[in-house]
GROMACS .gro file of C-alpha atoms in nm:
model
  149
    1UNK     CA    1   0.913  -0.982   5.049
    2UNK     CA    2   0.897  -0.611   4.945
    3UNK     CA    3   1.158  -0.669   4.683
    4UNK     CA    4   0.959  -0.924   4.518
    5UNK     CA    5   0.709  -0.741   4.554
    6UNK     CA    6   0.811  -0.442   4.400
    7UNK     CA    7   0.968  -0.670   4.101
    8UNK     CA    8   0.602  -0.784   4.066
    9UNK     CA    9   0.396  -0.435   4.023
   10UNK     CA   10   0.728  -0.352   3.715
   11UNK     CA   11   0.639  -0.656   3.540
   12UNK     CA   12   0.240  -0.586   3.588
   13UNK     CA   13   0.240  -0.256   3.559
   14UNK     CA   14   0.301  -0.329   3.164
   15UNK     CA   15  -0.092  -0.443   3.169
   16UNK     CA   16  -0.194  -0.067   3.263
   17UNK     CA   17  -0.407   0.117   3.030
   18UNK     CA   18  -0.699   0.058   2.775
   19UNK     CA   19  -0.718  -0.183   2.579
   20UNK     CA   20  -0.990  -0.259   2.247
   21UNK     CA   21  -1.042  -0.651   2.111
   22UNK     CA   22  -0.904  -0.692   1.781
   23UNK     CA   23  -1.008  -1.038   1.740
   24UNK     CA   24  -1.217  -1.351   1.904
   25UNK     CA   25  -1.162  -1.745   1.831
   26UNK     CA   26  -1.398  -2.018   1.987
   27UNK     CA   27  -1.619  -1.708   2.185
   28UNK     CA   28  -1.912  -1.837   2.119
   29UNK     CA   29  -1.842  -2.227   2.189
   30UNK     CA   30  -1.713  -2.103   2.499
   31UNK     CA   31  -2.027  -1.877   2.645
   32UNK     CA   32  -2.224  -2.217   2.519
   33UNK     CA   33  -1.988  -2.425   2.715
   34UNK     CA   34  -2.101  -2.204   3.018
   35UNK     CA   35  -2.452  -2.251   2.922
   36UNK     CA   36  -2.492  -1.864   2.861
   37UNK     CA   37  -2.835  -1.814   2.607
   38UNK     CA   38  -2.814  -1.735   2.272
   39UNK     CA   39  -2.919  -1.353   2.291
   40UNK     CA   40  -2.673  -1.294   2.562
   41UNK     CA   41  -2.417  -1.478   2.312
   42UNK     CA   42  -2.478  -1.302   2.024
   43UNK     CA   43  -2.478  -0.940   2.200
   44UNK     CA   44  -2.121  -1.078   2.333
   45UNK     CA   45  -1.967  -1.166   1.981
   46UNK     CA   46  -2.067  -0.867   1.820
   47UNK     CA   47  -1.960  -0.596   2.066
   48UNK     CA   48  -1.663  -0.440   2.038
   49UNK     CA   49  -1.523  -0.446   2.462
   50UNK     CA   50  -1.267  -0.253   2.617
   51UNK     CA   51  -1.063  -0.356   2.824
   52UNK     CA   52  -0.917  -0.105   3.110
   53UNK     CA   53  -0.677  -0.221   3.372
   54UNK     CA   54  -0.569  -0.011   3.664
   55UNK     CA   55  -0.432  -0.013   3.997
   56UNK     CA   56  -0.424   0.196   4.319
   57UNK     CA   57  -0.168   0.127   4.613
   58UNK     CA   58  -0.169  -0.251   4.493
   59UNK     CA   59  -0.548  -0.298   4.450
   60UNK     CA   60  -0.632  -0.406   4.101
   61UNK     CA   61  -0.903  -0.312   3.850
   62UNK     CA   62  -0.952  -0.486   3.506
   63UNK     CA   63  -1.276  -0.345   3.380
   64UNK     CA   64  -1.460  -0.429   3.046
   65UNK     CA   65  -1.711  -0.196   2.895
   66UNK     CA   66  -1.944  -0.275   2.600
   67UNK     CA   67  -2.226  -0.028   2.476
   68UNK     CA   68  -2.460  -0.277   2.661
   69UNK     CA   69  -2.270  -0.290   2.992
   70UNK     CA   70  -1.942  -0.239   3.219
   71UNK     CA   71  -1.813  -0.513   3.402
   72UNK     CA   72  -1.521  -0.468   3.662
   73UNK     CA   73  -1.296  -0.745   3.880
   74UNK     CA   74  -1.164  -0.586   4.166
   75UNK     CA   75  -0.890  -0.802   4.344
   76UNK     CA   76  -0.536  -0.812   4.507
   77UNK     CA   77  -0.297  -1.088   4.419
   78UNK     CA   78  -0.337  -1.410   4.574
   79UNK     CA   79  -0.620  -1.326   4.758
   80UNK     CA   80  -0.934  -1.519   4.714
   81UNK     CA   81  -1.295  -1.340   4.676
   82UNK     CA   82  -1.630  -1.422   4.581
   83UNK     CA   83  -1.811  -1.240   4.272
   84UNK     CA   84  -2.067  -1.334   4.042
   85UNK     CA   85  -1.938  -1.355   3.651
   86UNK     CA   86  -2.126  -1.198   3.399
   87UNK     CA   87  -2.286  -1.530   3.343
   88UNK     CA   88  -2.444  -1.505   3.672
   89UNK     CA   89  -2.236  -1.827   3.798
   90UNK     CA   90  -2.118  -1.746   4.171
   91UNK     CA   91  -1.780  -1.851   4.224
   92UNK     CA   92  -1.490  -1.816   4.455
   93UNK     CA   93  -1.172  -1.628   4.230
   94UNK     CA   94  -0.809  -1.580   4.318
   95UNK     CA   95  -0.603  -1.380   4.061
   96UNK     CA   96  -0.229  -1.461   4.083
   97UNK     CA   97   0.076  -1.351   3.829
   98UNK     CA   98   0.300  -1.622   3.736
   99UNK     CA   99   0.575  -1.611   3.458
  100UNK     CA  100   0.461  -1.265   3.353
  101UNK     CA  101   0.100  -1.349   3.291
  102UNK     CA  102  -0.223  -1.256   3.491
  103UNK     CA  103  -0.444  -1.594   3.577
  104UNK     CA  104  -0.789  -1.571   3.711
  105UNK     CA  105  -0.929  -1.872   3.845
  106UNK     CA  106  -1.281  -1.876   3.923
  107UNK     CA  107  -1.434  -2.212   4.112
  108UNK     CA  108  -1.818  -2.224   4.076
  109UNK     CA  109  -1.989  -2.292   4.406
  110UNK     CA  110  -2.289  -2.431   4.274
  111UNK     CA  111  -2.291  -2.805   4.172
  112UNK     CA  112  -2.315  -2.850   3.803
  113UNK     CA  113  -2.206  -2.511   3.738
  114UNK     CA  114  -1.877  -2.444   3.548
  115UNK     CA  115  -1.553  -2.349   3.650
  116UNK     CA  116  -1.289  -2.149   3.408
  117UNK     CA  117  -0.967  -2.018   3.422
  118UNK     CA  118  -0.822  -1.720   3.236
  119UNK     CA  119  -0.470  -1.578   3.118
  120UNK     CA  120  -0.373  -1.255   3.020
  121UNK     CA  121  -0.066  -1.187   2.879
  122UNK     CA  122   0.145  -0.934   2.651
  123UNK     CA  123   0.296  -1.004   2.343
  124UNK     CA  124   0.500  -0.710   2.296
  125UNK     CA  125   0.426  -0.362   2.454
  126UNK     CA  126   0.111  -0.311   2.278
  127UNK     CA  127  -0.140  -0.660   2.243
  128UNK     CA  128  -0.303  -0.858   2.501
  129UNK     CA  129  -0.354  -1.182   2.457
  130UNK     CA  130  -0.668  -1.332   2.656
  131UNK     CA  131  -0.699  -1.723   2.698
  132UNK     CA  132  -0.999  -1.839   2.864
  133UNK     CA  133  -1.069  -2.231   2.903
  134UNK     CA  134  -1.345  -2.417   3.119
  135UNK     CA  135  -1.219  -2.703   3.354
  136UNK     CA  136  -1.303  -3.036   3.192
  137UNK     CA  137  -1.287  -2.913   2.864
  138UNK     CA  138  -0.967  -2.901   2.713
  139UNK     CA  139  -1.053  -2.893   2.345
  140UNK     CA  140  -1.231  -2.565   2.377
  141UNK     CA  141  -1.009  -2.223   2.432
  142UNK     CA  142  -1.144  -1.942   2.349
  143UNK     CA  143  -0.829  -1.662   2.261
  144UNK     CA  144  -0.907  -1.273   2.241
  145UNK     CA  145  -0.678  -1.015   2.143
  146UNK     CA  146  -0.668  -0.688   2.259
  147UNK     CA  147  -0.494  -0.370   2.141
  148UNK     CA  148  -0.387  -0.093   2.326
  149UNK     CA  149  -0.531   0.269   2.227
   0.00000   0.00000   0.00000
């Protein structure tokens, strides 16, 4: 419904703006987890990303940039859509918002490929929190934190 709906972009819109990581836990485990090689890894760890999100007439736009490159996920709520992840696994994503956090899900289409699942959520007005795990391994999350500037 358009109420809801409206209730939804509030909550989300508290996600808008730019973002820089503070702090990574597990990163690397988890690129190695998604068999991602160890240049690529280490160019990962020791950049710096930001993180902008963004939206226009409820189309969304989370986009990361590092000094090496700029990454952006385009996508609407609940609508599925294929992309290829920085990782260069094709997969088949829905982003949805439930109890005031923003989940990616990402399905690989490829056998023996990976699939992950991420949450983003705010603790307070200011920090993002970014959880990403990979299905089948529940041991490993790998946590980000982002700060707004």
């Amino acid at each position: 419904s358009f109420q809801n709906l409206t209730k939804l972009t509030v909550a989300m819109d508290a996600f808008k703006g730019k973002f820089e990581r503070t702090s990574a836990e597990q990163y690397e485990e988890f690129l190695k987890a998604l068999d991602v090689n160890f240049l690529l890894r280490k160019a990962a760890t020791v950049s710096t990303p930001v993180m902008e999100v963004s939206e226009e007439g409820g189309a969304w736009t989370i986009k990361t940039s590092t000094t090496l490159k700029t990454m952006e996920l385009k996508f609407k709520l609940g609508e599925e859509f294929e992309e290829t992840t920085p990782d260069g696994r094709e997969v088949t994503a829905v982003v949805t918002f439930e109890d005031g956090k923003i989940v990616t899900v990402q399905k690989a289409k490829k056998e023996g490929q990976k699939s992950t699942k991420s949450v983003r959520e705010m603790n307070g007005a200011d920090e993002m929190v970014y959880t990403m795990t990979v299905d089948g391994n529940d041991d490993l999350k790998c946590v980000q934190k982002f700060k707004r500037v």
